[in-house]
Coordinates of C-alpha atoms in Angstrom, one line a residue:
M6 CA 21.7 -90.5 123.6
S7 CA 25.3 -89.4 124.1
E8 CA 25.7 -91.2 127.4
Q9 CA 24.0 -94.4 126.2
H10 CA 25.6 -97.2 124.3
W11 CA 24.6 -96.9 120.6
I12 CA 23.7 -100.1 118.8
D13 CA 24.9 -99.8 115.2
L14 CA 23.3 -102.3 112.9
R15 CA 24.1 -100.6 109.6
S16 CA 27.1 -102.7 108.7
D17 CA 29.9 -104.8 110.2
T18 CA 32.3 -102.1 108.9
V19 CA 31.4 -99.9 112.0
T20 CA 33.3 -102.1 114.5
Q21 CA 35.7 -100.5 116.9
P22 CA 39.1 -101.9 117.7
S23 CA 39.3 -103.7 121.0
Q24 CA 41.7 -102.6 123.7
A25 CA 43.9 -105.7 122.9
M26 CA 43.9 -104.7 119.2
R27 CA 44.8 -101.1 120.1
A28 CA 47.7 -102.4 122.3
A29 CA 48.9 -104.5 119.3
M30 CA 48.8 -101.4 117.1
A31 CA 50.6 -99.2 119.7
A32 CA 53.4 -101.8 120.0
A33 CA 53.8 -102.5 116.2
E34 CA 57.3 -102.5 114.8
V35 CA 57.2 -100.4 111.6
G36 CA 59.3 -99.6 108.6
D37 CA 58.7 -98.2 105.1
D38 CA 56.3 -100.6 103.3
V39 CA 56.9 -99.2 99.9
Y40 CA 60.5 -100.3 100.3
G41 CA 59.2 -103.6 101.6
D42 CA 60.8 -103.3 105.0
D43 CA 57.8 -102.8 107.3
P44 CA 58.2 -106.0 109.4
T45 CA 54.6 -106.0 110.7
V46 CA 53.2 -105.7 107.2
N47 CA 55.4 -108.5 106.0
R48 CA 54.4 -110.7 108.8
L49 CA 50.7 -110.0 108.1
Q50 CA 51.1 -110.8 104.4
D51 CA 53.0 -114.0 105.1
Y52 CA 50.6 -115.1 107.8
A53 CA 47.5 -114.5 105.7
A54 CA 49.0 -116.3 102.7
D55 CA 49.8 -119.3 104.8
L56 CA 46.4 -119.2 106.5
F57 CA 44.5 -119.3 103.3
G58 CA 47.0 -121.5 101.4
Y59 CA 48.6 -119.1 98.9
E60 CA 52.1 -118.2 98.1
A61 CA 52.1 -114.5 98.8
G62 CA 50.0 -111.6 100.0
L63 CA 49.6 -107.9 99.5
F64 CA 48.2 -105.5 102.1
A65 CA 46.1 -102.6 100.8
P66 CA 43.9 -100.0 102.4
S67 CA 40.6 -101.5 101.2
G68 CA 38.8 -104.4 99.6
T69 CA 37.8 -102.1 96.8
Q70 CA 41.5 -101.7 96.1
T71 CA 42.5 -105.3 96.5
N72 CA 39.7 -106.3 94.1
L73 CA 40.7 -103.7 91.6
I74 CA 44.4 -104.8 91.8
A75 CA 43.3 -108.3 91.1
L76 CA 41.1 -107.4 88.2
M77 CA 43.9 -105.2 86.6
T78 CA 46.5 -108.0 87.1
H79 CA 44.3 -110.7 85.7
C80 CA 42.9 -108.7 82.8
G81 CA 44.4 -106.3 80.2
R82 CA 43.0 -103.4 78.4
G83 CA 39.9 -104.5 76.4
D84 CA 39.5 -107.8 78.3
E85 CA 36.4 -108.7 80.3
Y86 CA 35.5 -110.5 83.4
L87 CA 32.3 -112.4 84.3
V88 CA 30.6 -111.2 87.4
G89 CA 27.3 -111.4 89.2
Q90 CA 25.0 -108.3 88.9
E91 CA 24.8 -108.1 92.7
A92 CA 28.6 -108.3 93.2
H93 CA 30.5 -105.5 94.8
T94 CA 33.2 -105.5 92.1
Y95 CA 30.4 -104.7 89.5
K96 CA 27.8 -102.7 91.4
Y97 CA 29.3 -101.1 94.5
E98 CA 33.0 -100.2 93.7
G99 CA 32.5 -97.2 91.5
G100 CA 33.0 -98.9 88.2
G101 CA 36.8 -98.9 88.8
A102 CA 37.5 -101.9 86.6
A103 CA 36.0 -100.0 83.6
V104 CA 37.2 -96.5 84.5
L105 CA 40.7 -97.3 85.7
G106 CA 41.4 -100.7 84.2
S107 CA 39.6 -100.4 80.8
I108 CA 38.2 -103.8 81.7
Q109 CA 34.7 -104.7 80.5
P110 CA 32.5 -106.3 83.1
Q111 CA 30.0 -108.9 81.8
P112 CA 27.3 -108.9 84.5
I113 CA 25.2 -112.0 84.9
A114 CA 22.1 -112.5 87.0
N115 CA 22.6 -113.8 90.5
Q116 CA 20.3 -116.6 91.6
P117 CA 18.3 -116.3 94.8
D118 CA 21.0 -118.2 96.7
G119 CA 23.7 -115.8 95.4
S120 CA 25.2 -118.1 92.9
I121 CA 25.5 -117.7 89.1
L122 CA 24.1 -120.5 87.0
L123 CA 26.9 -122.6 85.5
S124 CA 25.0 -122.6 82.2
D125 CA 25.0 -118.8 82.3
I126 CA 28.8 -118.6 83.0
E127 CA 29.5 -120.9 80.0
A128 CA 27.1 -119.0 77.8
Y129 CA 28.7 -115.6 78.5
I130 CA 32.3 -116.7 77.7
K131 CA 33.0 -114.9 74.4
P132 CA 34.4 -116.8 71.4
D133 CA 37.9 -116.0 70.2
D134 CA 36.8 -113.3 67.7
M135 CA 38.1 -109.8 67.1
H136 CA 34.5 -108.5 67.5
F137 CA 34.4 -109.5 71.2
A138 CA 36.2 -108.5 74.3
R139 CA 38.4 -111.3 75.5
T140 CA 36.9 -113.2 78.5
R141 CA 39.7 -113.7 81.0
L142 CA 38.3 -114.1 84.5
L143 CA 35.4 -115.3 86.6
A144 CA 34.9 -113.2 89.7
L145 CA 32.6 -114.5 92.5
E146 CA 31.8 -113.1 95.9
N147 CA 31.4 -115.0 99.2
T148 CA 29.4 -114.2 101.1
I149 CA 27.1 -112.2 98.9
G150 CA 24.3 -110.3 100.6
G151 CA 24.9 -112.5 103.6
R152 CA 24.3 -115.7 101.5
V153 CA 27.0 -118.4 101.5
L154 CA 28.2 -120.0 98.3
G155 CA 28.3 -123.7 99.0
Q156 CA 31.5 -125.6 98.5
D157 CA 30.1 -127.9 95.8
Y158 CA 29.0 -124.9 93.8
V159 CA 32.3 -123.2 94.2
A160 CA 34.1 -126.3 93.1
A161 CA 31.9 -126.7 90.0
A162 CA 32.1 -123.0 89.0
T163 CA 35.9 -122.7 89.4
A164 CA 36.4 -126.0 87.6
L165 CA 34.3 -124.8 84.7
A166 CA 36.2 -121.5 84.5
H167 CA 39.5 -123.2 84.5
A168 CA 38.4 -125.7 81.8
K169 CA 37.5 -122.8 79.6
G170 CA 40.8 -121.1 80.1
L171 CA 39.7 -118.5 82.6
A172 CA 41.3 -117.4 85.8
T173 CA 39.2 -117.2 89.0
H174 CA 39.1 -114.5 91.7
L175 CA 37.1 -114.4 94.9
D176 CA 35.9 -111.2 96.5
G177 CA 36.2 -112.5 100.0
A178 CA 34.5 -109.5 101.7
R179 CA 33.1 -111.9 104.3
V180 CA 34.9 -115.1 103.4
C181 CA 35.6 -115.9 107.0
N182 CA 31.9 -115.8 107.8
A183 CA 31.4 -118.3 104.9
A184 CA 34.0 -120.6 106.3
V185 CA 32.7 -120.5 109.9
K186 CA 29.1 -121.0 108.7
Q187 CA 30.1 -124.1 106.8
G188 CA 32.5 -125.5 109.4
V189 CA 35.4 -125.6 106.9
T190 CA 38.9 -124.3 107.1
L191 CA 40.0 -121.0 105.5
R192 CA 42.0 -123.0 103.0
E193 CA 39.0 -125.1 102.0
V194 CA 36.6 -122.2 101.6
V195 CA 38.9 -120.5 99.0
K196 CA 39.8 -123.7 97.1
G197 CA 39.5 -123.3 93.4
F198 CA 40.3 -119.6 93.3
D199 CA 43.6 -118.4 91.8
T200 CA 43.4 -115.2 93.9
V201 CA 41.3 -113.9 96.8
S202 CA 40.7 -110.6 98.4
V203 CA 40.2 -110.9 102.2
C204 CA 38.6 -107.9 103.9
L205 CA 39.8 -107.4 107.5
S206 CA 37.7 -104.4 108.5
K207 CA 34.3 -105.9 108.6
G208 CA 33.3 -108.7 111.0
L209 CA 37.0 -109.4 111.9
G210 CA 37.1 -106.0 113.5
A211 CA 40.2 -104.3 112.1
P212 CA 39.9 -100.6 111.6
V213 CA 41.2 -100.6 108.0
G214 CA 42.7 -102.9 105.3
S215 CA 42.4 -105.9 103.1
V216 CA 44.9 -108.4 101.8
L217 CA 45.1 -109.8 98.3
L218 CA 46.4 -113.4 98.1
G219 CA 47.8 -115.4 95.2
P220 CA 50.9 -116.7 93.4
K221 CA 54.1 -114.8 94.1
S222 CA 54.5 -113.6 90.5
F223 CA 50.9 -112.3 90.6
I224 CA 51.4 -110.4 93.8
E225 CA 54.6 -108.9 92.4
Q226 CA 52.6 -107.5 89.4
G227 CA 49.9 -106.4 91.9
K228 CA 52.4 -104.2 93.7
R229 CA 52.8 -102.0 90.6
W230 CA 49.0 -101.6 90.3
R231 CA 48.7 -100.8 94.0
K232 CA 51.3 -98.1 93.6
M233 CA 49.5 -96.6 90.6
L234 CA 46.2 -96.7 92.5
G235 CA 47.6 -94.7 95.3
G236 CA 47.9 -97.6 97.7
G237 CA 51.6 -97.4 98.6
M238 CA 51.7 -96.9 102.3
R239 CA 54.7 -96.1 104.5
Q240 CA 54.7 -97.1 108.2
A241 CA 51.6 -99.2 107.6
G242 CA 52.6 -101.7 110.4
V243 CA 50.4 -99.8 112.8
I244 CA 47.3 -100.8 110.9
A245 CA 48.7 -104.2 109.8
A246 CA 49.1 -105.1 113.4
A247 CA 45.4 -104.7 113.9
A248 CA 44.7 -106.8 110.8
H249 CA 47.0 -109.5 112.1
Y250 CA 45.3 -109.5 115.4
A251 CA 41.9 -109.8 113.7
L252 CA 43.0 -112.9 111.8
E253 CA 44.5 -114.5 114.9
H254 CA 41.7 -113.8 117.3
N255 CA 38.4 -112.9 115.6
V256 CA 37.6 -115.6 113.0
Q257 CA 35.9 -118.3 115.1
R258 CA 34.0 -115.8 117.1
L259 CA 32.1 -114.9 114.0
A260 CA 29.8 -117.7 115.0
E261 CA 28.5 -115.4 117.8
D262 CA 27.5 -112.8 115.2
H263 CA 25.7 -115.5 113.2
E264 CA 23.7 -116.6 116.3
N265 CA 22.9 -113.0 117.2
A266 CA 21.6 -112.3 113.7
A267 CA 19.4 -115.5 114.0
T268 CA 18.1 -114.4 117.4
L269 CA 17.4 -110.9 116.1
A270 CA 15.6 -112.2 113.0
R271 CA 13.4 -114.5 115.1
G272 CA 12.4 -111.7 117.4
L273 CA 11.5 -109.3 114.5
G274 CA 9.7 -112.2 112.8
E275 CA 7.2 -112.1 115.6
I276 CA 6.0 -108.6 114.3
D277 CA 3.1 -109.0 111.9
A278 CA 4.0 -105.9 109.9
L279 CA 7.4 -107.1 109.0
C280 CA 8.6 -109.8 106.5
V281 CA 11.9 -111.1 107.8
S282 CA 14.4 -113.3 105.9
E283 CA 16.3 -116.1 107.7
P284 CA 19.9 -115.2 108.1
Q285 CA 22.7 -117.6 107.0
T286 CA 25.5 -115.5 108.6
N287 CA 25.5 -112.0 110.2
I288 CA 23.3 -110.3 107.6
F289 CA 19.6 -110.5 106.9
W290 CA 16.9 -108.4 105.3
L291 CA 13.4 -107.4 106.2
D292 CA 10.6 -105.7 104.4
V293 CA 9.1 -102.7 106.2
P294 CA 5.8 -100.9 105.3
A295 CA 6.8 -97.8 103.4
A296 CA 4.7 -95.5 105.6
A297 CA 6.5 -96.8 108.7
C298 CA 10.1 -96.1 107.5
E299 CA 10.6 -92.5 108.6
P300 CA 8.8 -92.8 112.0
L301 CA 10.6 -96.1 112.6
R302 CA 14.0 -94.5 111.9
K303 CA 13.3 -91.7 114.4
A304 CA 12.0 -94.1 117.0
L305 CA 15.1 -96.3 116.7
A306 CA 17.4 -93.3 116.9
E307 CA 15.6 -92.2 120.1
Q308 CA 16.4 -95.7 121.5
G309 CA 20.1 -95.4 120.6
I310 CA 19.8 -97.7 117.6
R311 CA 21.4 -96.9 114.2
A312 CA 20.0 -98.7 111.2
T313 CA 19.5 -97.9 107.5
V314 CA 15.7 -98.0 107.5
G315 CA 13.9 -98.5 104.2
A316 CA 11.2 -100.6 102.7
R317 CA 13.9 -103.2 102.0
M318 CA 16.1 -103.0 105.1
R319 CA 19.4 -104.7 105.9
L320 CA 20.5 -105.4 109.5
V321 CA 24.0 -106.6 110.3
T322 CA 25.4 -108.0 113.5
H323 CA 29.1 -107.8 114.5
L324 CA 31.5 -108.0 117.5
D325 CA 30.1 -104.8 119.0
V326 CA 26.5 -106.1 119.1
S327 CA 25.9 -108.1 122.2
V328 CA 23.1 -110.5 123.2
A329 CA 21.7 -107.6 125.3
D330 CA 21.8 -105.3 122.3
V331 CA 19.8 -107.8 120.3
E332 CA 17.2 -108.0 123.0
R333 CA 17.1 -104.2 123.2
T334 CA 16.6 -103.9 119.5
V335 CA 13.8 -106.4 119.4
A336 CA 12.1 -104.6 122.2
A337 CA 12.4 -101.2 120.4
F338 CA 10.9 -102.6 117.2
K339 CA 8.0 -104.3 119.0
S340 CA 7.3 -101.1 121.0
F341 CA 7.1 -99.1 117.8
F342 CA 4.9 -101.5 115.9
K343 CA 2.6 -102.1 118.9
D344 CA 1.4 -98.5 118.5
W345 CA 2.0 -97.9 114.7
R346 CA -1.0 -98.0 112.3
A347 CA -0.7 -97.8 108.6

């Protein structure tokens, strides 16, 4: 398949920088960011902060790192944060808060829509007692597993946290998808959160990087943690230019990814052997008969389609997946299941 275009549906992290993005990277003016004098990094941080309505920003290599910086700045040794059991900061980021920050996570069950019940949030806030870790922070994620947290829920959850003396942080791994889906501005979608991590290397298409946004004093503290965590970069303007381009040009086009996901889900939903969820954004899930998984993986690969095939399978659309790619994928699935027998 080396001469054929591969369709990669594993994640929106697989996107390739466009020629225009590459040109911006090649032309980037750079300096030493650890000294704070890389002009392209500084422009990105200021632009992102203004775009989302915060005082300051901090560019880091990954969302894992911006989330960890936020947790370690919000919480001290022996403190805890409230978090959904499905959230990346708890489940998929290596236990960094506990291992590196000595911060105790208090995982809470996510509801089918991705939210955490307000009653559960309140119930898990610890009393002021030496026997308990000090509850300092509520951390939510938007989107979570492709599901969008509605604005009414976010307002209620963050208001509850603040009323109880907690800070609030948003893992905005795909927060721009959430904004586009709901038809709200980026400032509106993060309203109520003291800090937010915005990932730029998923659907927005940058090759690397996330930005942490919050109050100036918070970001200044965050710089120290970024340095300790190995995130001090030098001539980082080369990658910051790509991130800036992504925020300027690739936010509203996320609606195309959402539509492609919906089209793909509808097509696969016509296959009797599959149980397909309805996507809200660019991510959806399908149940595949266990006996079909390995032969399906091979069949898709033969057709130039990369996917993480399993009994519970996730498909993700992004800027490198076209309408034609969606049609080709549906055809490949239908061809396989036409002949497959359990």
